[in-house]
mmCIF file of C-alpha atoms in Angstrom:
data_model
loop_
_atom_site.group_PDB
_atom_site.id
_atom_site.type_symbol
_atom_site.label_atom_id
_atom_site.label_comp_id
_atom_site.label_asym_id
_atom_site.label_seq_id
_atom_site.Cartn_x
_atom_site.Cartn_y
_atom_site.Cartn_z
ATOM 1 C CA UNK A 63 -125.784 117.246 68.504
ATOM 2 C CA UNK A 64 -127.447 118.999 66.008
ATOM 3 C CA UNK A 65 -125.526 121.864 65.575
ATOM 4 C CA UNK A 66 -122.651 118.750 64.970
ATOM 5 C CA UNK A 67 -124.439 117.401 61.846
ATOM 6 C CA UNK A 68 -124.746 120.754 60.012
ATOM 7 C CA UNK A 69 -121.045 121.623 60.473
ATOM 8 C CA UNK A 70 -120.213 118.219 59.132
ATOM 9 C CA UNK A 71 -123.049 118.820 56.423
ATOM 10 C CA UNK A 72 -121.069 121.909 55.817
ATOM 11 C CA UNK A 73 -117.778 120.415 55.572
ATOM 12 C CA UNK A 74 -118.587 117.746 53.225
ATOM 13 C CA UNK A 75 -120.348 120.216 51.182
ATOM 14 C CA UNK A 76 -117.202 122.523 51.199
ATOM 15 C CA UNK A 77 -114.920 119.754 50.591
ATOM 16 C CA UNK A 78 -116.988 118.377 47.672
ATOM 17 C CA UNK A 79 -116.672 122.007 46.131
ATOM 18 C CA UNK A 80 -113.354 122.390 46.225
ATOM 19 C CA UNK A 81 -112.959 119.297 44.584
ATOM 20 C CA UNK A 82 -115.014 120.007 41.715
ATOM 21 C CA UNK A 83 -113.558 123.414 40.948
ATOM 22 C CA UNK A 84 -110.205 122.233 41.533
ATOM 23 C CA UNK A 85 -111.066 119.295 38.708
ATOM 24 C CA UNK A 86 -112.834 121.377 36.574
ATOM 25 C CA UNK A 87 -109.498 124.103 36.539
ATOM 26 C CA UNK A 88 -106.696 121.526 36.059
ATOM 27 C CA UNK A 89 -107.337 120.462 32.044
ATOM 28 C CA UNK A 90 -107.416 124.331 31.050
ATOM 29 C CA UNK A 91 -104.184 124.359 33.171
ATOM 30 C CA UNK A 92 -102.747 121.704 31.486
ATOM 31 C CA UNK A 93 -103.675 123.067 27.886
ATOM 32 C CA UNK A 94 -102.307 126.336 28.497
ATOM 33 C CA UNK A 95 -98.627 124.834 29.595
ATOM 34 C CA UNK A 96 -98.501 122.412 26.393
ATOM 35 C CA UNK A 97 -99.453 125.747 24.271
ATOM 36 C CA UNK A 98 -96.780 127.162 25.757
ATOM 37 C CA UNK A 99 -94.539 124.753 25.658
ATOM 38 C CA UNK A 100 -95.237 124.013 21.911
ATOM 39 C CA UNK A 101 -95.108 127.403 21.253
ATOM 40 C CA UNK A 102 -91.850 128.236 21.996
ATOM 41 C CA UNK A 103 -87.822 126.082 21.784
ATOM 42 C CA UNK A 104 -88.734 122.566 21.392
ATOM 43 C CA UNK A 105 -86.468 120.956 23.754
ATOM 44 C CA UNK A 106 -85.132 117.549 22.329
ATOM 45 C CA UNK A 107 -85.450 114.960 25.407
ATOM 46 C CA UNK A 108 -82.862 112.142 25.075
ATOM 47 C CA UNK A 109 -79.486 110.986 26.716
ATOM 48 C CA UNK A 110 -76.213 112.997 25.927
ATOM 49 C CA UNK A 111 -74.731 110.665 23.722
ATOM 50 C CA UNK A 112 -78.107 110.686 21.552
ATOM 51 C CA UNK A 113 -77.963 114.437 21.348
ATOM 52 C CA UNK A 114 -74.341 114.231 20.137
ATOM 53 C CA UNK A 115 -75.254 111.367 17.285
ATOM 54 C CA UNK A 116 -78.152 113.796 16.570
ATOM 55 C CA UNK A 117 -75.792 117.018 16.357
ATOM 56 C CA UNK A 118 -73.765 115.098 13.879
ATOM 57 C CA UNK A 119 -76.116 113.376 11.951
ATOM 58 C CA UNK A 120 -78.103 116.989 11.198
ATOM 59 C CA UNK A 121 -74.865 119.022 11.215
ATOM 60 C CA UNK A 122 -76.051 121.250 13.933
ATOM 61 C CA UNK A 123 -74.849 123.211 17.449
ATOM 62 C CA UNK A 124 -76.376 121.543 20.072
ATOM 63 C CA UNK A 125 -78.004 124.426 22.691
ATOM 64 C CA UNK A 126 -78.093 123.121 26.155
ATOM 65 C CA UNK A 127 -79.618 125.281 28.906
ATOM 66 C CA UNK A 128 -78.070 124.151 31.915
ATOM 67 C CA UNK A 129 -80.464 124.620 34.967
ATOM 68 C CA UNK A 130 -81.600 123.710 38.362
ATOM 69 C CA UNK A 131 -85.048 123.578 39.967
ATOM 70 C CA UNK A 132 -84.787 126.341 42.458
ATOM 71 C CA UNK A 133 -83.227 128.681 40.292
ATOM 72 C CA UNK A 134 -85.103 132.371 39.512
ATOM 73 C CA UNK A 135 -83.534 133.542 36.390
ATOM 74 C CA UNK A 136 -83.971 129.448 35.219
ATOM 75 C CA UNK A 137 -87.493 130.034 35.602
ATOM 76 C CA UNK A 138 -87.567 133.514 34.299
ATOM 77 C CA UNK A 139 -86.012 132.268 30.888
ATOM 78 C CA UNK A 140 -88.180 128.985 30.538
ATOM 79 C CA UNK A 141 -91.045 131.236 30.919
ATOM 80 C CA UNK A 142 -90.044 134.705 29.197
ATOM 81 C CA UNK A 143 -87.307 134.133 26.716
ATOM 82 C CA UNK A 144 -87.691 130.031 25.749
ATOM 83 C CA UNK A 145 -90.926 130.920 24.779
ATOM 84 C CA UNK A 146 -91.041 133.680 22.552
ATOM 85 C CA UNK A 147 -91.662 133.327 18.626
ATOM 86 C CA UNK A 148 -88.403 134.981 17.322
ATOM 87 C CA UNK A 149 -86.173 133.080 20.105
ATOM 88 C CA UNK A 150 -87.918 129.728 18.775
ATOM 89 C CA UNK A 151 -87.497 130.739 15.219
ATOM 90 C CA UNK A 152 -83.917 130.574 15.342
ATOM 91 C CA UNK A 153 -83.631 128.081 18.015
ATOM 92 C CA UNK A 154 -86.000 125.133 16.494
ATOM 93 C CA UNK A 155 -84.269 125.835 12.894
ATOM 94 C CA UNK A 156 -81.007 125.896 13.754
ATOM 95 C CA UNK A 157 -80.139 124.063 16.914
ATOM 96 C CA UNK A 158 -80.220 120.561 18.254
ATOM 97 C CA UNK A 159 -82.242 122.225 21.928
ATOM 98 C CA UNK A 160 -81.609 120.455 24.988
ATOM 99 C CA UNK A 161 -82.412 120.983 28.950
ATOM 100 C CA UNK A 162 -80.978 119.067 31.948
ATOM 101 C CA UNK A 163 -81.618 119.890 35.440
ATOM 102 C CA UNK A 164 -77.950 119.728 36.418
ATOM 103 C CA UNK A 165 -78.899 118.451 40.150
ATOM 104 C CA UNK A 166 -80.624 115.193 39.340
ATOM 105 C CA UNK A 167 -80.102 112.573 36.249
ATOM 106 C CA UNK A 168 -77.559 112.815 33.583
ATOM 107 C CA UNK A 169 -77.702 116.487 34.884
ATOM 108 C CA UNK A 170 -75.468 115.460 37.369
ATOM 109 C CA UNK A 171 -72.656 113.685 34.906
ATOM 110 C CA UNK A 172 -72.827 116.230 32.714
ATOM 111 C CA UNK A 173 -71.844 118.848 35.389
ATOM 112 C CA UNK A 174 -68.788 116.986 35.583
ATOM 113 C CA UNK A 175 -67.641 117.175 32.159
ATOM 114 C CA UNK A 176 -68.875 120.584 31.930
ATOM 115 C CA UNK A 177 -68.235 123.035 34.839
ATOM 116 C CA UNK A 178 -70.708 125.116 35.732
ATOM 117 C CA UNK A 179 -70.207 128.307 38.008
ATOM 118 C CA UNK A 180 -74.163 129.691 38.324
ATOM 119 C CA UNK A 181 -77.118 129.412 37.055
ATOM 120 C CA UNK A 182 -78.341 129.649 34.245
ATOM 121 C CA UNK A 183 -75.471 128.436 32.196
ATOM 122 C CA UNK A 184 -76.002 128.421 28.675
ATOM 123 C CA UNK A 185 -73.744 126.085 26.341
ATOM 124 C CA UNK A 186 -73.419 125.972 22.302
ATOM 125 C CA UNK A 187 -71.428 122.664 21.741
ATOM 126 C CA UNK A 188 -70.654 121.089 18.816
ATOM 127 C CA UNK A 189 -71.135 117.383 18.030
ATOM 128 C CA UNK A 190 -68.120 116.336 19.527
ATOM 129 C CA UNK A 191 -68.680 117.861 22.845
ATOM 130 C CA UNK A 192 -66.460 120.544 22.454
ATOM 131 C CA UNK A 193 -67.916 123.914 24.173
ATOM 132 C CA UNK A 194 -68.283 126.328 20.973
ATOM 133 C CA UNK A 195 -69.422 129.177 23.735
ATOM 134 C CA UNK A 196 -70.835 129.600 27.323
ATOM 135 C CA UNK A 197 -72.779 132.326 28.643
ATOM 136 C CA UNK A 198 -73.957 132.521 32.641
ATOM 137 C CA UNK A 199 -76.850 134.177 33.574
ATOM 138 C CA UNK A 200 -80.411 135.150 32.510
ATOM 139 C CA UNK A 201 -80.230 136.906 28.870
ATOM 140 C CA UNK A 202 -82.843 138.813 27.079
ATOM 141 C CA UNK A 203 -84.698 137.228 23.971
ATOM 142 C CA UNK A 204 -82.701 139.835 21.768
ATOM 143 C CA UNK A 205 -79.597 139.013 23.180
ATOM 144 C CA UNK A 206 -80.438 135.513 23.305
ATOM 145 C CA UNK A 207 -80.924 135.584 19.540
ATOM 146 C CA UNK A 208 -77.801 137.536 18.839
ATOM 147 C CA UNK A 209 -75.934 134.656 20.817
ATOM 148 C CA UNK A 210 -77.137 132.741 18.600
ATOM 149 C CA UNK A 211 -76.127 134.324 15.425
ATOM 150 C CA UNK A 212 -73.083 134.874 16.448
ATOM 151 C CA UNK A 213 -72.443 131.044 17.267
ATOM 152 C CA UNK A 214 -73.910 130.678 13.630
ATOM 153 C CA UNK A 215 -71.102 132.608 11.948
ATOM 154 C CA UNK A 216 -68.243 131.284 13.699
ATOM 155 C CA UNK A 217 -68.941 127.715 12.798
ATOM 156 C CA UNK A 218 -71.305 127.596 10.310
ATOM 157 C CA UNK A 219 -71.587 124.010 9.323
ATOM 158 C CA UNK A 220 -68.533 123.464 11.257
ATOM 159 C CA UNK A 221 -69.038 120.414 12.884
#
């Protein structure tokens, strides 16, 4: 009976660690994601036809990474390539930046109206909805960026 009490002693004391450290870890976990997330393409969050007002209203190419939960190189690029300086740099100055999970939501719609055959798919679209160019697949930050600029000088201003 005993030998009962201490192991339960010893539970609750374990459990009431575990709690603590997992507490104490989650707010630096939380900073670290926002950093990130601030740090790199500022993803506008809104519904498509707000994106497309916006587009036109700022005279911009609307970047949409078109993604899924489950996906590896989705991940890869939200954590690699969205987040780099030079990628954001061209991205947050030039673009209107969008994300939709294209299995849940207006993800689901737009999948619809534009096809997707993997993952990730990567539109430029202007502000009438038009594709401007589609890429499939994870890309580098360099060639990322030189997507970009190459979007630039076929339409610049051209919407």
């Amino acid at each position: 009976m005993k030998s009962l009490k201490k192991l339960s002693f010893l539970i609750a004391i374990l459990t009431l660690t575990f709690a603590v450290a997992t507490a104490a870890n989650k707010p630096d976990g939380d900073k670290k994601e926002t950093k990130a997330e601030e740090k790199g393409i500022q993803f506008t969050e809104a519904k498509w036809a707000e994106i497309l007002k916006k587009a036109k209203t700022e005279n911009k190419i609307i970047f949409f990474d078109a993604y899924t939960t489950w996906c590896g190189p989705c991940k890869m690029m939200q954590k690699n390539v969205f987040t780099r300086d030079d990628v954001a740099a061209v991205f947050n100055k030039d673009f209107i930046n969008v994300k939709y999970d294209m299995e849940s939501g207006e993800g689901l719609k737009l999948a619809g109206k534009y096809p997707l055959e993997a993952y990730p798919t990567l539109f430029f679209i202007d502000a009438k909805g038009k594709v401007v160019k589609q890429v499939i697949g994870y890309q580098t930050p360099e060639k990322l960026i030189e997507l970009a600029k190459s979007v630039q000088k076929k339409s610049p201003k051209a919407i």
